[in-house]
Amino acid sequence: MSTLANQLAAVEREQVARAIRLLLARPLLTEGTDPAGFELVRRRREPLAQWFDYTCGWSLVVEPRRGYARLTKVRADPDGSRPARRARSGRAPFDRRRYVLLCVTAAELLSLPMTTIGMLADRVVQATSADGRWPRHRSGA
């Protein structure tokens, strides 16, 4: 291998390492906020995507026309060994009911541009009232 080829390979390795550090610090990178960083990630997207997939199991999405790069740190296959946990009650893992309430709440939050806790609670009650398995009110839950 020639000296020039060695130098080019070293430059590429250094750029990939810099882009990895950049994406770890800011998983959502836009062309508007960091044009130089976005350009670096865009140019080195293949080795970056391979590195994140192999090393971390994460995926990298680079959309040059839309001007963003997104490092997705969530695996496609769920990991049952790390469930969501309650803030109280001894940090017990979520049961099926709590996961359903979390999903209904998230869906209601997405449907409105702005809301209050009271309005959100009313919408969650309304959304779950059609299902007879949900109690009307349960204190201490």
Short mmCIF file of N, CA, C and O in Angstrom, two decimals:
data_model
loop_
_atom_site.label_atom_id
_atom_site.label_comp_id
_atom_site.label_asym_id
_atom_site.label_seq_id
_atom_site.Cartn_x
_atom_site.Cartn_y
_atom_site.Cartn_z
N MET A 1 0.84 -1.17 0.00
CA MET A 1 0.00 0.00 0.00
C MET A 1 0.89 1.24 0.00
O MET A 1 1.87 1.33 0.74
N SER A 2 0.54 2.21 -0.77
CA SER A 2 1.37 3.41 -0.89
C SER A 2 1.18 4.33 0.33
O SER A 2 0.25 4.19 1.10
N THR A 3 2.06 5.28 0.45
CA THR A 3 1.99 6.23 1.55
C THR A 3 0.71 7.07 1.45
O THR A 3 0.06 7.35 2.45
N LEU A 4 0.33 7.44 0.23
CA LEU A 4 -0.88 8.22 0.02
C LEU A 4 -2.12 7.43 0.45
O LEU A 4 -3.01 7.97 1.13
N ALA A 5 -2.16 6.16 0.08
CA ALA A 5 -3.29 5.32 0.48
C ALA A 5 -3.36 5.18 2.00
O ALA A 5 -4.45 5.21 2.59
N ASN A 6 -2.22 5.05 2.65
CA ASN A 6 -2.19 4.98 4.12
C ASN A 6 -2.70 6.27 4.74
O ASN A 6 -3.44 6.25 5.73
N GLN A 7 -2.29 7.38 4.17
CA GLN A 7 -2.73 8.67 4.69
C GLN A 7 -4.24 8.85 4.51
O GLN A 7 -4.93 9.34 5.41
N LEU A 8 -4.77 8.44 3.36
CA LEU A 8 -6.21 8.54 3.11
C LEU A 8 -7.00 7.65 4.06
O LEU A 8 -8.06 8.05 4.59
N ALA A 9 -6.49 6.44 4.30
CA ALA A 9 -7.15 5.53 5.24
C ALA A 9 -7.14 6.10 6.65
O ALA A 9 -8.14 6.00 7.39
N ALA A 10 -6.04 6.72 7.06
CA ALA A 10 -5.95 7.32 8.38
C ALA A 10 -6.91 8.50 8.52
O ALA A 10 -7.56 8.67 9.55
N VAL A 11 -7.02 9.29 7.47
CA VAL A 11 -7.95 10.43 7.47
C VAL A 11 -9.39 9.92 7.59
O VAL A 11 -10.19 10.46 8.36
N GLU A 12 -9.73 8.87 6.83
CA GLU A 12 -11.08 8.31 6.90
C GLU A 12 -11.38 7.79 8.30
O GLU A 12 -12.45 8.04 8.85
N ARG A 13 -10.44 7.06 8.91
CA ARG A 13 -10.64 6.54 10.26
C ARG A 13 -10.87 7.67 11.25
O ARG A 13 -11.72 7.60 12.13
N GLU A 14 -10.09 8.74 11.12
CA GLU A 14 -10.22 9.88 12.02
C GLU A 14 -11.57 10.57 11.82
O GLU A 14 -12.22 10.98 12.78
N GLN A 15 -12.03 10.69 10.57
CA GLN A 15 -13.32 11.33 10.30
C GLN A 15 -14.47 10.48 10.84
O GLN A 15 -15.43 11.01 11.40
N VAL A 16 -14.37 9.17 10.68
CA VAL A 16 -15.41 8.28 11.20
C VAL A 16 -15.45 8.37 12.72
O VAL A 16 -16.53 8.46 13.33
N ALA A 17 -14.29 8.38 13.36
CA ALA A 17 -14.23 8.50 14.82
C ALA A 17 -14.84 9.82 15.29
O ALA A 17 -15.59 9.87 16.27
N ARG A 18 -14.54 10.91 14.59
CA ARG A 18 -15.10 12.22 14.93
C ARG A 18 -16.62 12.22 14.75
O ARG A 18 -17.36 12.75 15.58
N ALA A 19 -17.10 11.59 13.67
CA ALA A 19 -18.54 11.53 13.43
C ALA A 19 -19.24 10.66 14.48
O ALA A 19 -20.36 10.98 14.90
N ILE A 20 -18.60 9.60 14.92
CA ILE A 20 -19.17 8.76 15.99
C ILE A 20 -19.33 9.57 17.26
O ILE A 20 -20.39 9.56 17.89
N ARG A 21 -18.29 10.31 17.63
CA ARG A 21 -18.37 11.15 18.83
C ARG A 21 -19.47 12.21 18.69
O ARG A 21 -20.21 12.48 19.64
N LEU A 22 -19.59 12.78 17.52
CA LEU A 22 -20.60 13.80 17.26
C LEU A 22 -22.01 13.23 17.42
O LEU A 22 -22.86 13.81 18.08
N LEU A 23 -22.25 12.05 16.83
CA LEU A 23 -23.58 11.44 16.91
C LEU A 23 -23.89 10.94 18.32
O LEU A 23 -25.06 10.95 18.73
N LEU A 24 -22.90 10.48 19.04
CA LEU A 24 -23.15 10.07 20.43
C LEU A 24 -23.52 11.27 21.30
O LEU A 24 -24.34 11.16 22.20
N ALA A 25 -22.94 12.42 21.00
CA ALA A 25 -23.25 13.62 21.76
C ALA A 25 -24.61 14.20 21.35
O ALA A 25 -25.35 14.71 22.19
N ARG A 26 -24.93 14.12 20.06
CA ARG A 26 -26.19 14.66 19.54
C ARG A 26 -26.79 13.65 18.56
O ARG A 26 -26.48 13.70 17.36
N PRO A 27 -27.66 12.77 19.03
CA PRO A 27 -28.22 11.72 18.17
C PRO A 27 -29.08 12.24 17.01
O PRO A 27 -29.28 11.53 16.04
N LEU A 28 -29.59 13.46 17.12
CA LEU A 28 -30.33 14.08 16.02
C LEU A 28 -29.52 15.27 15.54
O LEU A 28 -29.37 16.27 16.23
N LEU A 29 -28.99 15.14 14.36
CA LEU A 29 -28.11 16.16 13.79
C LEU A 29 -28.78 16.73 12.55
O LEU A 29 -29.17 15.98 11.66
N THR A 30 -28.93 18.06 12.52
CA THR A 30 -29.55 18.67 11.34
C THR A 30 -28.55 19.54 10.61
O THR A 30 -27.59 20.05 11.20
N GLU A 31 -28.81 19.70 9.34
CA GLU A 31 -27.94 20.52 8.51
C GLU A 31 -27.99 21.99 8.95
O GLU A 31 -26.99 22.69 8.87
N GLY A 32 -29.12 22.42 9.47
CA GLY A 32 -29.26 23.80 9.91
C GLY A 32 -28.49 24.12 11.17
O GLY A 32 -27.98 25.22 11.33
N THR A 33 -28.41 23.16 12.10
CA THR A 33 -27.73 23.43 13.36
C THR A 33 -26.22 23.22 13.29
O THR A 33 -25.48 23.91 13.97
N ASP A 34 -25.78 22.26 12.48
CA ASP A 34 -24.34 21.97 12.36
C ASP A 34 -24.03 21.51 10.94
O ASP A 34 -23.94 20.31 10.66
N PRO A 35 -23.88 22.47 10.00
CA PRO A 35 -23.65 22.09 8.60
C PRO A 35 -22.39 21.25 8.40
O PRO A 35 -22.41 20.28 7.65
N ALA A 36 -21.30 21.59 9.08
CA ALA A 36 -20.05 20.83 8.90
C ALA A 36 -20.18 19.42 9.46
O ALA A 36 -19.74 18.45 8.84
N GLY A 37 -20.78 19.30 10.62
CA GLY A 37 -20.99 17.97 11.22
C GLY A 37 -21.92 17.12 10.38
O GLY A 37 -21.67 15.92 10.20
N PHE A 38 -23.01 17.72 9.89
CA PHE A 38 -23.93 16.97 9.05
C PHE A 38 -23.25 16.49 7.77
O PHE A 38 -23.43 15.35 7.35
N GLU A 39 -22.45 17.34 7.17
CA GLU A 39 -21.73 16.97 5.94
C GLU A 39 -20.77 15.82 6.21
O GLU A 39 -20.64 14.90 5.39
N LEU A 40 -20.09 15.84 7.34
CA LEU A 40 -19.19 14.75 7.72
C LEU A 40 -19.95 13.44 7.85
O LEU A 40 -19.54 12.41 7.31
N VAL A 41 -21.08 13.46 8.54
CA VAL A 41 -21.89 12.25 8.72
C VAL A 41 -22.45 11.79 7.38
O VAL A 41 -22.47 10.59 7.09
N ARG A 42 -22.88 12.73 6.55
CA ARG A 42 -23.42 12.36 5.23
C ARG A 42 -22.36 11.66 4.37
O ARG A 42 -22.62 10.63 3.77
N ARG A 43 -21.14 12.19 4.38
CA ARG A 43 -20.08 11.60 3.57
C ARG A 43 -19.65 10.22 4.08
O ARG A 43 -19.27 9.37 3.29
N ARG A 44 -19.68 10.01 5.37
CA ARG A 44 -19.19 8.76 5.97
C ARG A 44 -20.32 7.88 6.49
O ARG A 44 -20.14 7.08 7.39
N ARG A 45 -21.52 8.02 5.90
CA ARG A 45 -22.68 7.31 6.45
C ARG A 45 -22.56 5.79 6.41
O ARG A 45 -23.01 5.12 7.32
N GLU A 46 -21.97 5.22 5.38
CA GLU A 46 -21.87 3.75 5.30
C GLU A 46 -21.01 3.16 6.41
O GLU A 46 -21.47 2.28 7.14
N PRO A 47 -19.76 3.61 6.59
CA PRO A 47 -18.98 3.05 7.69
C PRO A 47 -19.58 3.38 9.06
O PRO A 47 -19.48 2.57 9.99
N LEU A 48 -20.23 4.53 9.19
CA LEU A 48 -20.88 4.88 10.45
C LEU A 48 -22.04 3.95 10.75
O LEU A 48 -22.18 3.44 11.87
N ALA A 49 -22.89 3.72 9.75
CA ALA A 49 -24.03 2.83 9.95
C ALA A 49 -23.56 1.42 10.30
O ALA A 49 -24.13 0.78 11.19
N GLN A 50 -22.53 0.94 9.63
CA GLN A 50 -22.00 -0.39 9.94
C GLN A 50 -21.44 -0.44 11.35
O GLN A 50 -21.66 -1.40 12.08
N TRP A 51 -20.70 0.60 11.76
CA TRP A 51 -20.10 0.61 13.08
C TRP A 51 -21.17 0.61 14.18
O TRP A 51 -21.10 -0.16 15.12
N PHE A 52 -22.19 1.47 14.05
CA PHE A 52 -23.24 1.54 15.07
C PHE A 52 -24.06 0.26 15.11
O PHE A 52 -24.43 -0.21 16.18
N ASP A 53 -24.32 -0.33 13.96
CA ASP A 53 -25.08 -1.58 13.92
C ASP A 53 -24.29 -2.71 14.58
O ASP A 53 -24.81 -3.43 15.42
N TYR A 54 -23.04 -2.85 14.22
CA TYR A 54 -22.21 -3.96 14.74
C TYR A 54 -21.87 -3.75 16.22
O TYR A 54 -21.96 -4.67 17.02
N THR A 55 -21.49 -2.55 16.59
CA THR A 55 -21.00 -2.28 17.94
C THR A 55 -22.11 -2.12 18.96
O THR A 55 -22.00 -2.63 20.07
N CYS A 56 -23.18 -1.43 18.58
CA CYS A 56 -24.22 -1.08 19.56
C CYS A 56 -25.58 -1.71 19.26
O CYS A 56 -26.45 -1.69 20.13
N GLY A 57 -25.79 -2.15 18.03
CA GLY A 57 -27.11 -2.63 17.64
C GLY A 57 -28.07 -1.49 17.33
O GLY A 57 -29.28 -1.68 17.32
N TRP A 58 -27.54 -0.30 17.10
CA TRP A 58 -28.35 0.87 16.80
C TRP A 58 -28.35 1.12 15.30
O TRP A 58 -27.47 0.66 14.57
N SER A 59 -29.34 1.87 14.83
CA SER A 59 -29.39 2.18 13.40
C SER A 59 -29.20 3.67 13.18
O SER A 59 -29.58 4.50 14.00
N LEU A 60 -28.58 3.98 12.06
CA LEU A 60 -28.33 5.36 11.67
C LEU A 60 -29.12 5.64 10.39
O LEU A 60 -29.00 4.91 9.41
N VAL A 61 -29.91 6.70 10.43
CA VAL A 61 -30.69 7.12 9.26
C VAL A 61 -30.14 8.48 8.85
O VAL A 61 -30.12 9.41 9.65
N VAL A 62 -29.71 8.59 7.61
CA VAL A 62 -29.21 9.86 7.08
C VAL A 62 -30.10 10.23 5.90
O VAL A 62 -30.20 9.47 4.93
N GLU A 63 -30.75 11.38 5.99
CA GLU A 63 -31.63 11.89 4.94
C GLU A 63 -31.04 13.18 4.39
O GLU A 63 -31.35 14.27 4.88
N PRO A 64 -30.18 13.09 3.36
CA PRO A 64 -29.54 14.31 2.84
C PRO A 64 -30.52 15.34 2.29
O PRO A 64 -30.34 16.53 2.48
N ARG A 65 -31.57 14.89 1.62
CA ARG A 65 -32.53 15.84 1.03
C ARG A 65 -33.34 16.57 2.10
O ARG A 65 -33.73 17.70 1.91
N ARG A 66 -33.59 15.88 3.20
CA ARG A 66 -34.35 16.50 4.29
C ARG A 66 -33.43 17.19 5.30
O ARG A 66 -33.90 17.90 6.18
N GLY A 67 -32.14 16.94 5.21
CA GLY A 67 -31.18 17.65 6.02
C GLY A 67 -31.06 17.19 7.46
O GLY A 67 -30.87 18.00 8.35
N TYR A 68 -31.18 15.86 7.68
CA TYR A 68 -30.97 15.39 9.04
C TYR A 68 -30.32 14.01 9.05
O TYR A 68 -30.39 13.26 8.09
N ALA A 69 -29.69 13.73 10.18
CA ALA A 69 -29.14 12.40 10.46
C ALA A 69 -29.64 12.02 11.85
O ALA A 69 -29.58 12.83 12.78
N ARG A 70 -30.14 10.81 12.00
CA ARG A 70 -30.75 10.37 13.26
C ARG A 70 -30.15 9.05 13.68
O ARG A 70 -30.21 8.06 12.94
N LEU A 71 -29.57 9.02 14.86
CA LEU A 71 -29.07 7.79 15.45
C LEU A 71 -30.17 7.24 16.33
O LEU A 71 -30.58 7.85 17.31
N THR A 72 -30.69 6.07 15.97
CA THR A 72 -31.78 5.46 16.71
C THR A 72 -31.20 4.46 17.69
O THR A 72 -30.65 3.44 17.28
N LYS A 73 -31.34 4.76 18.97
CA LYS A 73 -30.74 3.93 20.01
C LYS A 73 -31.71 2.89 20.57
O LYS A 73 -31.44 2.29 21.59
N VAL A 74 -32.83 2.70 19.92
CA VAL A 74 -33.81 1.73 20.37
C VAL A 74 -33.75 0.52 19.45
O VAL A 74 -33.79 0.66 18.23
N ARG A 75 -33.68 -0.63 20.04
CA ARG A 75 -33.62 -1.85 19.24
C ARG A 75 -35.00 -2.18 18.68
O ARG A 75 -36.02 -1.90 19.30
N ALA A 76 -35.03 -2.81 17.54
CA ALA A 76 -36.29 -3.23 16.93
C ALA A 76 -36.89 -4.40 17.70
O ALA A 76 -38.11 -4.51 17.82
N ASP A 77 -36.04 -5.27 18.23
CA ASP A 77 -36.53 -6.40 19.01
C ASP A 77 -36.55 -6.01 20.49
O ASP A 77 -35.56 -5.59 21.05
N PRO A 78 -37.73 -6.11 21.14
CA PRO A 78 -37.82 -5.67 22.53
C PRO A 78 -36.99 -6.54 23.47
O PRO A 78 -36.82 -7.74 23.24
N ASP A 79 -36.49 -5.91 24.50
CA ASP A 79 -35.67 -6.60 25.49
C ASP A 79 -36.47 -6.70 26.78
O ASP A 79 -36.61 -5.72 27.51
N GLY A 80 -37.02 -7.86 27.07
CA GLY A 80 -37.86 -8.07 28.25
C GLY A 80 -37.11 -8.01 29.56
O GLY A 80 -37.72 -7.97 30.62
N SER A 81 -35.81 -7.99 29.51
CA SER A 81 -35.04 -7.96 30.75
C SER A 81 -34.95 -6.55 31.33
O SER A 81 -34.45 -6.37 32.43
N ARG A 82 -35.43 -5.54 30.58
CA ARG A 82 -35.37 -4.16 31.05
C ARG A 82 -36.74 -3.49 30.91
O ARG A 82 -36.93 -2.60 30.09
N PRO A 83 -37.73 -3.86 31.73
CA PRO A 83 -39.06 -3.27 31.61
C PRO A 83 -39.10 -1.86 32.18
O PRO A 83 -38.24 -1.46 32.96
N ALA A 84 -40.13 -1.11 31.77
CA ALA A 84 -40.38 0.18 32.41
C ALA A 84 -40.74 -0.09 33.87
O ALA A 84 -41.30 -1.14 34.19
N ARG A 85 -40.42 0.83 34.74
CA ARG A 85 -40.66 0.62 36.17
C ARG A 85 -41.43 1.80 36.75
O ARG A 85 -41.29 2.93 36.31
N ARG A 86 -42.23 1.49 37.78
CA ARG A 86 -42.99 2.51 38.48
C ARG A 86 -42.05 3.39 39.29
O ARG A 86 -41.03 2.93 39.79
N ALA A 87 -42.42 4.65 39.44
CA ALA A 87 -41.62 5.56 40.26
C ALA A 87 -41.79 5.23 41.74
O ALA A 87 -40.88 5.40 42.53
N ARG A 88 -42.98 4.74 42.10
CA ARG A 88 -43.24 4.35 43.49
C ARG A 88 -43.49 2.85 43.53
O ARG A 88 -43.23 2.15 42.57
N SER A 89 -43.97 2.36 44.62
CA SER A 89 -44.29 0.93 44.80
C SER A 89 -43.07 0.06 44.63
O SER A 89 -43.12 -1.00 43.99
N GLY A 90 -41.95 0.51 45.17
CA GLY A 90 -40.75 -0.32 45.12
C GLY A 90 -40.18 -0.52 43.74
O GLY A 90 -39.48 -1.49 43.48
N ARG A 91 -40.48 0.41 42.82
CA ARG A 91 -39.98 0.34 41.44
C ARG A 91 -40.36 -0.97 40.75
O ARG A 91 -39.59 -1.56 40.01
N ALA A 92 -41.57 -1.43 41.02
CA ALA A 92 -42.06 -2.66 40.40
C ALA A 92 -42.19 -2.46 38.89
O ALA A 92 -42.49 -1.36 38.42
N PRO A 93 -41.96 -3.51 38.10
CA PRO A 93 -42.09 -3.37 36.65
C PRO A 93 -43.54 -3.11 36.24
O PRO A 93 -44.47 -3.50 36.94
N PHE A 94 -43.71 -2.44 35.11
CA PHE A 94 -45.05 -2.17 34.58
C PHE A 94 -45.74 -3.49 34.28
O PHE A 94 -45.14 -4.43 33.76
N ASP A 95 -47.04 -3.52 34.56
CA ASP A 95 -47.87 -4.65 34.13
C ASP A 95 -48.57 -4.25 32.83
O ASP A 95 -48.39 -3.14 32.32
N ARG A 96 -49.37 -5.15 32.30
CA ARG A 96 -50.05 -4.90 31.02
C ARG A 96 -50.92 -3.64 31.10
O ARG A 96 -50.94 -2.83 30.17
N ARG A 97 -51.63 -3.45 32.21
CA ARG A 97 -52.53 -2.31 32.37
C ARG A 97 -51.76 -0.99 32.28
O ARG A 97 -52.17 -0.05 31.62
N ARG A 98 -50.62 -0.91 32.94
CA ARG A 98 -49.83 0.33 32.92
C ARG A 98 -49.26 0.61 31.53
O ARG A 98 -49.18 1.76 31.11
N TYR A 99 -48.84 -0.43 30.82
CA TYR A 99 -48.35 -0.22 29.45
C TYR A 99 -49.47 0.31 28.56
O TYR A 99 -49.26 1.20 27.73
N VAL A 100 -50.68 -0.25 28.71
CA VAL A 100 -51.81 0.23 27.91
C VAL A 100 -52.12 1.69 28.23
O VAL A 100 -52.31 2.51 27.33
N LEU A 101 -52.12 2.04 29.51
CA LEU A 101 -52.36 3.43 29.89
C LEU A 101 -51.28 4.36 29.35
O LEU A 101 -51.56 5.48 28.91
N LEU A 102 -50.04 3.91 29.38
CA LEU A 102 -48.95 4.70 28.81
C LEU A 102 -49.17 4.94 27.32
O LEU A 102 -49.03 6.07 26.84
N CYS A 103 -49.57 3.92 26.60
CA CYS A 103 -49.80 4.05 25.16
C CYS A 103 -51.00 4.95 24.86
O CYS A 103 -50.94 5.79 23.95
N VAL A 104 -52.08 4.80 25.61
CA VAL A 104 -53.26 5.65 25.41
C VAL A 104 -52.90 7.10 25.71
O VAL A 104 -53.27 8.02 24.96
N THR A 105 -52.16 7.34 26.78
CA THR A 105 -51.75 8.69 27.13
C THR A 105 -50.87 9.30 26.03
O THR A 105 -51.05 10.46 25.64
N ALA A 106 -49.92 8.52 25.53
CA ALA A 106 -49.06 9.00 24.45
C ALA A 106 -49.87 9.32 23.20
O ALA A 106 -49.64 10.35 22.54
N ALA A 107 -50.84 8.48 22.88
CA ALA A 107 -51.68 8.73 21.70
C ALA A 107 -52.50 10.01 21.88
O ALA A 107 -52.64 10.81 20.94
N GLU A 108 -53.01 10.23 23.07
CA GLU A 108 -53.77 11.46 23.33
C GLU A 108 -52.87 12.69 23.28
O GLU A 108 -53.28 13.74 22.80
N LEU A 109 -51.65 12.57 23.77
CA LEU A 109 -50.72 13.69 23.69
C LEU A 109 -50.39 14.06 22.25
O LEU A 109 -50.20 15.23 21.92
N LEU A 110 -50.30 13.06 21.39
CA LEU A 110 -49.99 13.32 19.98
C LEU A 110 -51.15 13.97 19.24
O LEU A 110 -50.95 14.63 18.22
N SER A 111 -52.37 13.79 19.73
CA SER A 111 -53.53 14.28 18.99
C SER A 111 -53.79 15.77 19.20
O SER A 111 -54.56 16.37 18.47
N LEU A 112 -53.16 16.38 20.21
CA LEU A 112 -53.36 17.80 20.48
C LEU A 112 -52.03 18.55 20.48
O LEU A 112 -51.04 18.04 20.98
N PRO A 113 -52.02 19.79 19.95
CA PRO A 113 -50.77 20.54 19.97
C PRO A 113 -50.39 21.03 21.36
O PRO A 113 -49.23 21.19 21.68
N MET A 114 -51.42 21.27 22.22
CA MET A 114 -51.16 21.76 23.57
C MET A 114 -52.29 21.27 24.47
O MET A 114 -53.44 21.20 24.03
N THR A 115 -51.97 20.94 25.71
CA THR A 115 -53.00 20.46 26.63
C THR A 115 -52.58 20.74 28.06
O THR A 115 -51.47 21.21 28.32
N THR A 116 -53.49 20.45 28.98
CA THR A 116 -53.18 20.52 30.40
C THR A 116 -53.32 19.13 30.99
O THR A 116 -53.89 18.24 30.35
N ILE A 117 -52.85 18.95 32.22
CA ILE A 117 -52.96 17.64 32.86
C ILE A 117 -54.42 17.24 33.00
O ILE A 117 -54.79 16.09 32.75
N GLY A 118 -55.27 18.20 33.39
CA GLY A 118 -56.70 17.91 33.57
C GLY A 118 -57.36 17.48 32.26
O GLY A 118 -58.12 16.52 32.23
N MET A 119 -57.06 18.22 31.19
CA MET A 119 -57.64 17.86 29.88
C MET A 119 -57.12 16.50 29.42
O MET A 119 -57.87 15.68 28.88
N LEU A 120 -55.83 16.25 29.64
CA LEU A 120 -55.25 14.96 29.26
C LEU A 120 -55.91 13.83 30.03
O LEU A 120 -56.27 12.80 29.45
N ALA A 121 -56.10 14.02 31.33
CA ALA A 121 -56.75 12.99 32.15
C ALA A 121 -58.16 12.72 31.65
O ALA A 121 -58.59 11.56 31.54
N ASP A 122 -58.92 13.77 31.33
CA ASP A 122 -60.28 13.60 30.81
C ASP A 122 -60.27 12.83 29.49
O ASP A 122 -61.11 11.95 29.27
N ARG A 123 -59.31 13.13 28.62
CA ARG A 123 -59.25 12.43 27.32
C ARG A 123 -58.86 10.96 27.49
O ARG A 123 -59.36 10.11 26.78
N VAL A 124 -57.98 10.67 28.44
CA VAL A 124 -57.61 9.27 28.70
C VAL A 124 -58.80 8.51 29.26
O VAL A 124 -59.08 7.38 28.86
N VAL A 125 -59.54 9.13 30.19
CA VAL A 125 -60.74 8.49 30.74
C VAL A 125 -61.75 8.24 29.63
O VAL A 125 -62.34 7.16 29.54
N GLN A 126 -61.92 9.22 28.77
CA GLN A 126 -62.86 9.08 27.65
C GLN A 126 -62.43 7.97 26.69
O GLN A 126 -63.24 7.17 26.24
N ALA A 127 -61.14 7.89 26.40
CA ALA A 127 -60.64 6.89 25.47
C ALA A 127 -60.76 5.48 26.04
O ALA A 127 -60.97 4.52 25.29
N THR A 128 -60.62 5.33 27.33
CA THR A 128 -60.67 3.99 27.93
C THR A 128 -62.06 3.62 28.42
O THR A 128 -62.29 2.46 28.78
N SER A 129 -63.01 4.56 28.42
CA SER A 129 -64.35 4.28 28.95
C SER A 129 -65.14 3.32 28.06
O SER A 129 -66.05 2.64 28.54
N ALA A 130 -64.81 3.24 26.80
CA ALA A 130 -65.54 2.34 25.89
C ALA A 130 -65.25 0.88 26.21
O ALA A 130 -66.05 0.01 25.90
N ASP A 131 -64.12 0.61 26.84
CA ASP A 131 -63.75 -0.75 27.19
C ASP A 131 -64.25 -1.05 28.60
O ASP A 131 -63.84 -0.40 29.56
N GLY A 132 -65.12 -2.01 28.76
CA GLY A 132 -65.72 -2.34 30.05
C GLY A 132 -64.75 -2.91 31.07
O GLY A 132 -65.08 -3.01 32.25
N ARG A 133 -63.54 -3.29 30.65
CA ARG A 133 -62.58 -3.87 31.58
C ARG A 133 -61.88 -2.84 32.44
O ARG A 133 -61.23 -3.16 33.42
N TRP A 134 -62.00 -1.55 32.10
CA TRP A 134 -61.32 -0.49 32.85
C TRP A 134 -62.24 0.04 33.93
O TRP A 134 -63.36 0.44 33.66
N PRO A 135 -61.79 0.09 35.18
CA PRO A 135 -62.62 0.69 36.24
C PRO A 135 -62.73 2.19 36.05
O PRO A 135 -61.84 2.81 35.46
N ARG A 136 -63.80 2.78 36.53
CA ARG A 136 -64.04 4.21 36.39
C ARG A 136 -62.98 5.02 37.13
O ARG A 136 -62.42 5.95 36.61
N HIS A 137 -62.73 4.70 38.38
CA HIS A 137 -61.74 5.44 39.16
C HIS A 137 -61.10 4.48 40.14
O HIS A 137 -61.77 3.70 40.78
N ARG A 138 -59.79 4.61 40.23
CA ARG A 138 -59.05 3.74 41.15
C ARG A 138 -58.01 4.61 41.85
O ARG A 138 -57.10 5.11 41.24
N SER A 139 -58.18 4.77 43.14
CA SER A 139 -57.26 5.64 43.88
C SER A 139 -56.01 4.86 44.26
O SER A 139 -56.04 3.65 44.44
N GLY A 140 -54.89 5.57 44.35
CA GLY A 140 -53.63 4.96 44.76
C GLY A 140 -52.94 4.17 43.68
O GLY A 140 -51.97 3.49 43.93
N ALA A 141 -53.40 4.24 42.43
CA ALA A 141 -52.78 3.46 41.35
C ALA A 141 -51.66 4.20 40.70
O ALA A 141 -51.52 5.34 40.72
#
